[in-house]
């Protein structure tokens, strides 16, 4: 019903040539884009090169910015706006990644501004949510994630929410080698879907893809994808190694 989506987040790890080499390795393998949607999020400097390589090969790999400004234009040194992403070749953007929240102090209010602007500019938006370890240990993880979700989607209309993908990424699982168990991830994904259903109705909620992120690897993707509400993955570390990322994309084989 929902087509799986596997998205690679390359973070600040590769220069322009390394990013282009990585996408070329990905493109050198025949992937079944009818079975799985695929996307990559290079850094801003590499984005147009990667997008051009993908476009020249004529494959439907999505390209995302890893962040976007909440401003449309103006004197915001160092910021990158939605139009810049689109004209550089991106069709999507990741907003509210836990590193933006925890390292750069992005608030739920700021993330909501970015989400609304990105959607207005017709960027497919991957909104990231996730709890800290202390919040999971205190048993408030679902409450915390639904709060982030409600804040992130504030003012997002039924018409625009179709362009949203939610990524549930428990902060304690990102880059740590610890993955949520499929059951823990499913508990959260089901709670997210229920929230979406209450807010936007069951028809729309059933169409929105909810990705899991946090140390996804070739050997754990299969079990995660068996769960009803897990529709794909946002992959950090393992997306930097073409062979591993390809195995994750081909999880169903
Ligand atoms: C991420 O950065 O979104 C992520 C999930 O990273 P990793 O797969 O390395 O945990």
PDB file of C-alpha atoms and ligand atoms in Angstrom:
ATOM      1  CA  UNK A   1       0.000   0.000   0.000  1.00  0.00           C
ATOM      2  CA  UNK A   2       2.745   2.457   0.963  1.00  0.00           C
ATOM      3  CA  UNK A   3       5.790   2.182  -1.257  1.00  0.00           C
ATOM      4  CA  UNK A   4       8.933   1.781   0.860  1.00  0.00           C
ATOM      5  CA  UNK A   5      11.424   4.641   0.902  1.00  0.00           C
ATOM      6  CA  UNK A   6      15.117   4.297   1.742  1.00  0.00           C
ATOM      7  CA  UNK A   7      16.918   7.597   2.180  1.00  0.00           C
ATOM      8  CA  UNK A   8      20.646   8.118   2.760  1.00  0.00           C
ATOM      9  CA  UNK A   9      21.785  11.045   4.882  1.00  0.00           C
ATOM     10  CA  UNK A  10      25.434  11.703   4.088  1.00  0.00           C
ATOM     11  CA  UNK A  11      25.769  14.459   6.696  1.00  0.00           C
ATOM     12  CA  UNK A  12      29.108  16.366   6.583  1.00  0.00           C
ATOM     13  CA  UNK A  13      31.244  13.398   5.571  1.00  0.00           C
ATOM     14  CA  UNK A  14      32.116  13.641   1.881  1.00  0.00           C
ATOM     15  CA  UNK A  15      33.588  16.290  -0.372  1.00  0.00           C
ATOM     16  CA  UNK A  16      32.122  16.997  -3.822  1.00  0.00           C
ATOM     17  CA  UNK A  17      34.157  14.336  -5.628  1.00  0.00           C
ATOM     18  CA  UNK A  18      33.535  11.700  -2.966  1.00  0.00           C
ATOM     19  CA  UNK A  19      29.796  12.443  -3.088  1.00  0.00           C
ATOM     20  CA  UNK A  20      29.748  12.138  -6.861  1.00  0.00           C
ATOM     21  CA  UNK A  21      31.777   8.903  -6.710  1.00  0.00           C
ATOM     22  CA  UNK A  22      29.350   7.471  -4.167  1.00  0.00           C
ATOM     23  CA  UNK A  23      26.273   8.290  -6.219  1.00  0.00           C
ATOM     24  CA  UNK A  24      27.961   6.850  -9.322  1.00  0.00           C
ATOM     25  CA  UNK A  25      28.592   3.594  -7.426  1.00  0.00           C
ATOM     26  CA  UNK A  26      24.918   3.517  -6.522  1.00  0.00           C
ATOM     27  CA  UNK A  27      23.919   4.183 -10.115  1.00  0.00           C
ATOM     28  CA  UNK A  28      26.203   1.448 -11.416  1.00  0.00           C
ATOM     29  CA  UNK A  29      23.897  -1.173  -9.883  1.00  0.00           C
ATOM     30  CA  UNK A  30      20.484  -1.959 -11.318  1.00  0.00           C
ATOM     31  CA  UNK A  31      17.993  -1.195  -8.562  1.00  0.00           C
ATOM     32  CA  UNK A  32      14.264  -1.837  -8.836  1.00  0.00           C
ATOM     33  CA  UNK A  33      12.808   1.619  -8.368  1.00  0.00           C
ATOM     34  CA  UNK A  34       9.360   0.139  -8.883  1.00  0.00           C
ATOM     35  CA  UNK A  35       9.746  -1.714  -5.572  1.00  0.00           C
ATOM     36  CA  UNK A  36      11.477   0.922  -3.455  1.00  0.00           C
ATOM     37  CA  UNK A  37      11.846   4.688  -3.645  1.00  0.00           C
ATOM     38  CA  UNK A  38      15.417   5.820  -3.017  1.00  0.00           C
ATOM     39  CA  UNK A  39      16.862   9.166  -1.984  1.00  0.00           C
ATOM     40  CA  UNK A  40      20.132  10.738  -0.928  1.00  0.00           C
ATOM     41  CA  UNK A  41      20.908  13.866   1.059  1.00  0.00           C
ATOM     42  CA  UNK A  42      24.353  15.222   0.156  1.00  0.00           C
ATOM     43  CA  UNK A  43      25.852  18.345   1.720  1.00  0.00           C
ATOM     44  CA  UNK A  44      24.914  21.674   0.137  1.00  0.00           C
ATOM     45  CA  UNK A  45      28.190  21.993  -1.815  1.00  0.00           C
ATOM     46  CA  UNK A  46      27.798  18.565  -3.457  1.00  0.00           C
ATOM     47  CA  UNK A  47      24.074  18.725  -4.051  1.00  0.00           C
ATOM     48  CA  UNK A  48      23.992  20.134  -7.585  1.00  0.00           C
ATOM     49  CA  UNK A  49      26.764  17.777  -8.774  1.00  0.00           C
ATOM     50  CA  UNK A  50      25.004  14.741  -7.333  1.00  0.00           C
ATOM     51  CA  UNK A  51      21.614  15.876  -8.679  1.00  0.00           C
ATOM     52  CA  UNK A  52      23.090  16.382 -12.175  1.00  0.00           C
ATOM     53  CA  UNK A  53      24.713  12.941 -12.171  1.00  0.00           C
ATOM     54  CA  UNK A  54      21.397  11.358 -11.184  1.00  0.00           C
ATOM     55  CA  UNK A  55      19.441  13.375 -13.748  1.00  0.00           C
ATOM     56  CA  UNK A  56      21.921  12.508 -16.528  1.00  0.00           C
ATOM     57  CA  UNK A  57      21.439   8.812 -15.746  1.00  0.00           C
ATOM     58  CA  UNK A  58      17.667   9.257 -15.875  1.00  0.00           C
ATOM     59  CA  UNK A  59      16.976   7.361 -12.646  1.00  0.00           C
ATOM     60  CA  UNK A  60      14.282   8.385 -10.154  1.00  0.00           C
ATOM     61  CA  UNK A  61      16.545   8.899  -7.123  1.00  0.00           C
ATOM     62  CA  UNK A  62      15.361  11.749  -4.967  1.00  0.00           C
ATOM     63  CA  UNK A  63      17.841  14.396  -3.788  1.00  0.00           C
ATOM     64  CA  UNK A  64      17.373  16.215  -0.494  1.00  0.00           C
ATOM     65  CA  UNK A  65      18.956  19.110   1.300  1.00  0.00           C
ATOM     66  CA  UNK A  66      19.957  18.227   4.867  1.00  0.00           C
ATOM     67  CA  UNK A  67      18.459  21.464   6.171  1.00  0.00           C
ATOM     68  CA  UNK A  68      16.829  24.653   4.896  1.00  0.00           C
ATOM     69  CA  UNK A  69      16.435  28.211   6.085  1.00  0.00           C
ATOM     70  CA  UNK A  70      13.159  29.339   7.595  1.00  0.00           C
ATOM     71  CA  UNK A  71      13.598  32.565   5.620  1.00  0.00           C
ATOM     72  CA  UNK A  72      12.642  33.054   1.997  1.00  0.00           C
ATOM     73  CA  UNK A  73      15.504  35.364   1.097  1.00  0.00           C
ATOM     74  CA  UNK A  74      17.730  38.114   2.440  1.00  0.00           C
ATOM     75  CA  UNK A  75      20.658  38.943   4.672  1.00  0.00           C
ATOM     76  CA  UNK A  76      21.144  35.567   6.357  1.00  0.00           C
ATOM     77  CA  UNK A  77      24.821  34.801   5.813  1.00  0.00           C
ATOM     78  CA  UNK A  78      25.498  31.086   5.594  1.00  0.00           C
ATOM     79  CA  UNK A  79      21.869  30.068   5.176  1.00  0.00           C
ATOM     80  CA  UNK A  80      20.400  28.200   2.200  1.00  0.00           C
ATOM     81  CA  UNK A  81      16.790  28.776   1.198  1.00  0.00           C
ATOM     82  CA  UNK A  82      14.205  26.480  -0.369  1.00  0.00           C
ATOM     83  CA  UNK A  83      14.529  28.047  -3.808  1.00  0.00           C
ATOM     84  CA  UNK A  84      18.307  27.488  -3.760  1.00  0.00           C
ATOM     85  CA  UNK A  85      17.745  23.824  -2.983  1.00  0.00           C
ATOM     86  CA  UNK A  86      15.178  23.450  -5.750  1.00  0.00           C
ATOM     87  CA  UNK A  87      17.274  25.209  -8.365  1.00  0.00           C
ATOM     88  CA  UNK A  88      20.348  23.172  -7.355  1.00  0.00           C
ATOM     89  CA  UNK A  89      18.355  20.035  -8.188  1.00  0.00           C
ATOM     90  CA  UNK A  90      16.842  18.947  -4.877  1.00  0.00           C
ATOM     91  CA  UNK A  91      13.235  17.827  -4.670  1.00  0.00           C
ATOM     92  CA  UNK A  92      13.250  17.131  -0.918  1.00  0.00           C
ATOM     93  CA  UNK A  93      14.610  18.377   2.371  1.00  0.00           C
ATOM     94  CA  UNK A  94      15.318  16.883   5.789  1.00  0.00           C
ATOM     95  CA  UNK A  95      14.062  19.106   8.605  1.00  0.00           C
ATOM     96  CA  UNK A  96      14.525  18.736  12.352  1.00  0.00           C
ATOM     97  CA  UNK A  97      17.242  16.078  12.297  1.00  0.00           C
ATOM     98  CA  UNK A  98      18.314  15.420  15.883  1.00  0.00           C
ATOM     99  CA  UNK A  99      21.745  16.894  15.141  1.00  0.00           C
ATOM    100  CA  UNK A 100      20.037  20.151  14.123  1.00  0.00           C
ATOM    101  CA  UNK A 101      17.981  20.018  17.299  1.00  0.00           C
ATOM    102  CA  UNK A 102      20.686  19.031  19.781  1.00  0.00           C
ATOM    103  CA  UNK A 103      23.919  20.421  18.282  1.00  0.00           C
ATOM    104  CA  UNK A 104      22.483  23.577  16.706  1.00  0.00           C
ATOM    105  CA  UNK A 105      19.690  24.171  19.202  1.00  0.00           C
ATOM    106  CA  UNK A 106      16.840  24.228  16.683  1.00  0.00           C
ATOM    107  CA  UNK A 107      13.539  24.547  18.517  1.00  0.00           C
ATOM    108  CA  UNK A 108      10.213  22.951  17.644  1.00  0.00           C
ATOM    109  CA  UNK A 109       8.931  26.402  16.663  1.00  0.00           C
ATOM    110  CA  UNK A 110      11.824  26.974  14.256  1.00  0.00           C
ATOM    111  CA  UNK A 111      11.413  23.513  12.780  1.00  0.00           C
ATOM    112  CA  UNK A 112       7.724  24.225  12.216  1.00  0.00           C
ATOM    113  CA  UNK A 113       8.576  27.466  10.369  1.00  0.00           C
ATOM    114  CA  UNK A 114      10.954  25.517   8.142  1.00  0.00           C
ATOM    115  CA  UNK A 115       8.417  22.765   7.501  1.00  0.00           C
ATOM    116  CA  UNK A 116       5.701  25.223   6.468  1.00  0.00           C
ATOM    117  CA  UNK A 117       8.023  27.158   4.175  1.00  0.00           C
ATOM    118  CA  UNK A 118       9.466  24.017   2.581  1.00  0.00           C
ATOM    119  CA  UNK A 119       5.985  22.650   1.894  1.00  0.00           C
ATOM    120  CA  UNK A 120       4.843  25.990   0.501  1.00  0.00           C
ATOM    121  CA  UNK A 121       7.834  25.810  -1.885  1.00  0.00           C
ATOM    122  CA  UNK A 122       6.826  22.264  -2.925  1.00  0.00           C
ATOM    123  CA  UNK A 123       9.806  20.481  -1.386  1.00  0.00           C
ATOM    124  CA  UNK A 124       9.010  16.970  -0.170  1.00  0.00           C
ATOM    125  CA  UNK A 125       9.711  17.281   3.515  1.00  0.00           C
ATOM    126  CA  UNK A 126      11.198  14.644   5.794  1.00  0.00           C
ATOM    127  CA  UNK A 127      10.350  15.758   9.318  1.00  0.00           C
ATOM    128  CA  UNK A 128      12.541  14.042  11.918  1.00  0.00           C
ATOM    129  CA  UNK A 129      11.394  13.343  15.454  1.00  0.00           C
ATOM    130  CA  UNK A 130      12.914  11.254  18.222  1.00  0.00           C
ATOM    131  CA  UNK A 131      13.436  11.002  21.951  1.00  0.00           C
ATOM    132  CA  UNK A 132      16.592  11.137  24.071  1.00  0.00           C
ATOM    133  CA  UNK A 133      17.732   8.086  26.011  1.00  0.00           C
ATOM    134  CA  UNK A 134      16.700   9.671  29.327  1.00  0.00           C
ATOM    135  CA  UNK A 135      13.198  10.239  27.950  1.00  0.00           C
ATOM    136  CA  UNK A 136      12.879   6.603  26.887  1.00  0.00           C
ATOM    137  CA  UNK A 137      14.171   5.456  30.260  1.00  0.00           C
ATOM    138  CA  UNK A 138      11.658   7.713  31.993  1.00  0.00           C
ATOM    139  CA  UNK A 139       8.870   6.187  29.881  1.00  0.00           C
ATOM    140  CA  UNK A 140       7.919   9.501  28.268  1.00  0.00           C
ATOM    141  CA  UNK A 141       9.239   8.654  24.776  1.00  0.00           C
ATOM    142  CA  UNK A 142       5.868   8.426  23.025  1.00  0.00           C
ATOM    143  CA  UNK A 143       4.639  11.629  24.648  1.00  0.00           C
ATOM    144  CA  UNK A 144       7.844  13.431  23.634  1.00  0.00           C
ATOM    145  CA  UNK A 145       7.749  12.299  20.014  1.00  0.00           C
ATOM    146  CA  UNK A 146       4.059  13.124  19.595  1.00  0.00           C
ATOM    147  CA  UNK A 147       4.742  16.563  21.044  1.00  0.00           C
ATOM    148  CA  UNK A 148       7.525  17.129  18.477  1.00  0.00           C
ATOM    149  CA  UNK A 149       5.226  15.872  15.751  1.00  0.00           C
ATOM    150  CA  UNK A 150       2.347  18.142  16.771  1.00  0.00           C
ATOM    151  CA  UNK A 151       4.678  21.133  16.917  1.00  0.00           C
ATOM    152  CA  UNK A 152       6.379  20.278  13.622  1.00  0.00           C
ATOM    153  CA  UNK A 153       3.073  19.943  11.792  1.00  0.00           C
ATOM    154  CA  UNK A 154       1.337  22.934  13.385  1.00  0.00           C
ATOM    155  CA  UNK A 155      -0.542  24.847  10.689  1.00  0.00           C
ATOM    156  CA  UNK A 156       0.204  22.226   8.002  1.00  0.00           C
ATOM    157  CA  UNK A 157      -3.006  21.760   6.049  1.00  0.00           C
ATOM    158  CA  UNK A 158      -4.524  18.517   4.802  1.00  0.00           C
ATOM    159  CA  UNK A 159      -3.539  19.491   1.235  1.00  0.00           C
ATOM    160  CA  UNK A 160       0.113  19.962   2.131  1.00  0.00           C
ATOM    161  CA  UNK A 161       0.641  17.064   4.496  1.00  0.00           C
ATOM    162  CA  UNK A 162       0.695  14.660   1.541  1.00  0.00           C
ATOM    163  CA  UNK A 163       4.150  15.989   0.843  1.00  0.00           C
ATOM    164  CA  UNK A 164       5.462  14.951   4.254  1.00  0.00           C
ATOM    165  CA  UNK A 165       7.449  11.914   5.305  1.00  0.00           C
ATOM    166  CA  UNK A 166       8.027  11.387   9.025  1.00  0.00           C
ATOM    167  CA  UNK A 167      11.344   9.960  10.194  1.00  0.00           C
ATOM    168  CA  UNK A 168      11.339   8.492  13.693  1.00  0.00           C
ATOM    169  CA  UNK A 169      14.925   8.535  14.879  1.00  0.00           C
ATOM    170  CA  UNK A 170      15.541   7.799  18.560  1.00  0.00           C
ATOM    171  CA  UNK A 171      18.512  10.026  19.378  1.00  0.00           C
ATOM    172  CA  UNK A 172      20.215   7.273  21.374  1.00  0.00           C
ATOM    173  CA  UNK A 173      20.273   5.060  18.274  1.00  0.00           C
ATOM    174  CA  UNK A 174      21.811   7.540  15.832  1.00  0.00           C
ATOM    175  CA  UNK A 175      25.414   6.727  14.972  1.00  0.00           C
ATOM    176  CA  UNK A 176      25.768   4.611  18.115  1.00  0.00           C
ATOM    177  CA  UNK A 177      25.338   1.130  16.681  1.00  0.00           C
ATOM    178  CA  UNK A 178      22.279   0.680  18.951  1.00  0.00           C
ATOM    179  CA  UNK A 179      19.043   0.114  17.064  1.00  0.00           C
ATOM    180  CA  UNK A 180      15.562   0.213  18.500  1.00  0.00           C
ATOM    181  CA  UNK A 181      14.111  -3.282  18.404  1.00  0.00           C
ATOM    182  CA  UNK A 182      11.563  -3.733  15.625  1.00  0.00           C
ATOM    183  CA  UNK A 183       8.897  -3.942  18.362  1.00  0.00           C
ATOM    184  CA  UNK A 184       9.992  -0.668  19.988  1.00  0.00           C
ATOM    185  CA  UNK A 185      10.130   1.078  16.617  1.00  0.00           C
ATOM    186  CA  UNK A 186       6.713  -0.311  15.637  1.00  0.00           C
ATOM    187  CA  UNK A 187       5.199   0.907  18.918  1.00  0.00           C
ATOM    188  CA  UNK A 188       6.318   4.446  18.073  1.00  0.00           C
ATOM    189  CA  UNK A 189       5.390   4.259  14.392  1.00  0.00           C
ATOM    190  CA  UNK A 190       1.892   3.055  15.305  1.00  0.00           C
ATOM    191  CA  UNK A 191       1.533   5.928  17.783  1.00  0.00           C
ATOM    192  CA  UNK A 192       2.671   8.383  15.092  1.00  0.00           C
ATOM    193  CA  UNK A 193       0.170   6.959  12.594  1.00  0.00           C
ATOM    194  CA  UNK A 194      -2.622   7.198  15.188  1.00  0.00           C
ATOM    195  CA  UNK A 195      -1.723  10.837  15.793  1.00  0.00           C
ATOM    196  CA  UNK A 196      -1.753  11.524  12.033  1.00  0.00           C
ATOM    197  CA  UNK A 197      -5.093   9.778  11.738  1.00  0.00           C
ATOM    198  CA  UNK A 198      -6.626  11.899  14.506  1.00  0.00           C
ATOM    199  CA  UNK A 199      -5.234  15.070  12.952  1.00  0.00           C
ATOM    200  CA  UNK A 200      -5.736  14.437   9.230  1.00  0.00           C
ATOM    201  CA  UNK A 201      -8.090  11.448   9.056  1.00  0.00           C
ATOM    202  CA  UNK A 202      -7.319   7.773   8.421  1.00  0.00           C
ATOM    203  CA  UNK A 203      -7.145   7.974   4.617  1.00  0.00           C
ATOM    204  CA  UNK A 204      -4.351  10.533   4.653  1.00  0.00           C
ATOM    205  CA  UNK A 205      -2.619   8.958   7.669  1.00  0.00           C
ATOM    206  CA  UNK A 206      -2.466   5.641   5.860  1.00  0.00           C
ATOM    207  CA  UNK A 207      -0.658   7.252   2.939  1.00  0.00           C
ATOM    208  CA  UNK A 208       2.050   9.041   4.928  1.00  0.00           C
ATOM    209  CA  UNK A 209       5.326   7.162   5.058  1.00  0.00           C
ATOM    210  CA  UNK A 210       7.039   6.811   8.414  1.00  0.00           C
ATOM    211  CA  UNK A 211      10.739   5.968   8.220  1.00  0.00           C
ATOM    212  CA  UNK A 212      12.854   4.523  10.994  1.00  0.00           C
ATOM    213  CA  UNK A 213      16.366   5.889  11.523  1.00  0.00           C
ATOM    214  CA  UNK A 214      19.121   4.930  13.929  1.00  0.00           C
ATOM    215  CA  UNK A 215      21.981   2.582  13.069  1.00  0.00           C
ATOM    216  CA  UNK A 216      20.096   0.880  10.238  1.00  0.00           C
ATOM    217  CA  UNK A 217      22.393  -1.696   8.621  1.00  0.00           C
ATOM    218  CA  UNK A 218      22.046  -4.456   6.026  1.00  0.00           C
ATOM    219  CA  UNK A 219      21.552  -7.006   8.814  1.00  0.00           C
ATOM    220  CA  UNK A 220      18.727  -5.248  10.692  1.00  0.00           C
ATOM    221  CA  UNK A 221      16.687  -3.600   7.920  1.00  0.00           C
ATOM    222  CA  UNK A 222      14.801  -6.806   7.033  1.00  0.00           C
ATOM    223  CA  UNK A 223      13.305  -7.283  10.499  1.00  0.00           C
ATOM    224  CA  UNK A 224      12.365  -3.599  10.758  1.00  0.00           C
ATOM    225  CA  UNK A 225      10.626  -3.610   7.375  1.00  0.00           C
ATOM    226  CA  UNK A 226       8.420  -6.549   8.384  1.00  0.00           C
ATOM    227  CA  UNK A 227       6.549  -4.270  10.770  1.00  0.00           C
ATOM    228  CA  UNK A 228       3.240  -2.856   9.643  1.00  0.00           C
ATOM    229  CA  UNK A 229       3.964   0.829  10.209  1.00  0.00           C
ATOM    230  CA  UNK A 230       7.644   0.947   9.229  1.00  0.00           C
ATOM    231  CA  UNK A 231       7.733   2.203   5.656  1.00  0.00           C
ATOM    232  CA  UNK A 232      11.439   2.622   5.113  1.00  0.00           C
ATOM    233  CA  UNK A 233      14.593   4.006   6.646  1.00  0.00           C
ATOM    234  CA  UNK A 234      16.648   7.135   6.996  1.00  0.00           C
ATOM    235  CA  UNK A 235      20.198   5.808   6.931  1.00  0.00           C
ATOM    236  CA  UNK A 236      23.301   7.669   8.084  1.00  0.00           C
ATOM    237  CA  UNK A 237      26.576   5.747   8.418  1.00  0.00           C
ATOM    238  CA  UNK A 238      25.622   2.754   6.282  1.00  0.00           C
ATOM    239  CA  UNK A 239      24.590   5.016   3.380  1.00  0.00           C
ATOM    240  CA  UNK A 240      28.229   6.121   3.011  1.00  0.00           C
ATOM    241  CA  UNK A 241      29.257   2.648   1.888  1.00  0.00           C
ATOM    242  CA  UNK A 242      27.679   1.919  -1.501  1.00  0.00           C
ATOM    243  CA  UNK A 243      27.647  -1.830  -0.965  1.00  0.00           C
ATOM    244  CA  UNK A 244      25.836  -1.547   2.381  1.00  0.00           C
ATOM    245  CA  UNK A 245      23.380   1.066   1.151  1.00  0.00           C
ATOM    246  CA  UNK A 246      22.534  -1.122  -1.860  1.00  0.00           C
ATOM    247  CA  UNK A 247      21.931  -4.098   0.436  1.00  0.00           C
ATOM    248  CA  UNK A 248      19.588  -1.947   2.533  1.00  0.00           C
ATOM    249  CA  UNK A 249      17.697  -0.781  -0.588  1.00  0.00           C
ATOM    250  CA  UNK A 250      17.432  -4.425  -1.674  1.00  0.00           C
ATOM    251  CA  UNK A 251      16.262  -5.577   1.780  1.00  0.00           C
ATOM    252  CA  UNK A 252      13.287  -7.434   0.276  1.00  0.00           C
ATOM    253  CA  UNK A 253      15.426  -9.766  -1.864  1.00  0.00           C
TER     254      UNK A 253
HETATM  255  C1  LIG B   1      20.822   9.668  10.714  1.00  0.00           C
HETATM  256  O1  LIG B   1      21.713  10.462  10.770  1.00  0.00           O
HETATM  257  O2  LIG B   1      19.711  10.064  10.308  1.00  0.00           O
HETATM  258  C2  LIG B   1      21.068   8.296  11.120  1.00  0.00           C
HETATM  259  C3  LIG B   1      20.038   7.520  11.302  1.00  0.00           C
HETATM  260  O3  LIG B   1      22.371   7.910  11.286  1.00  0.00           O
HETATM  261  P1  LIG B   1      22.934   6.402  11.532  1.00  0.00           P
HETATM  262  O4  LIG B   1      22.245   5.520  10.535  1.00  0.00           O
HETATM  263  O5  LIG B   1      24.389   6.489  11.308  1.00  0.00           O
HETATM  264  O6  LIG B   1      22.557   6.038  12.923  1.00  0.00           O
END
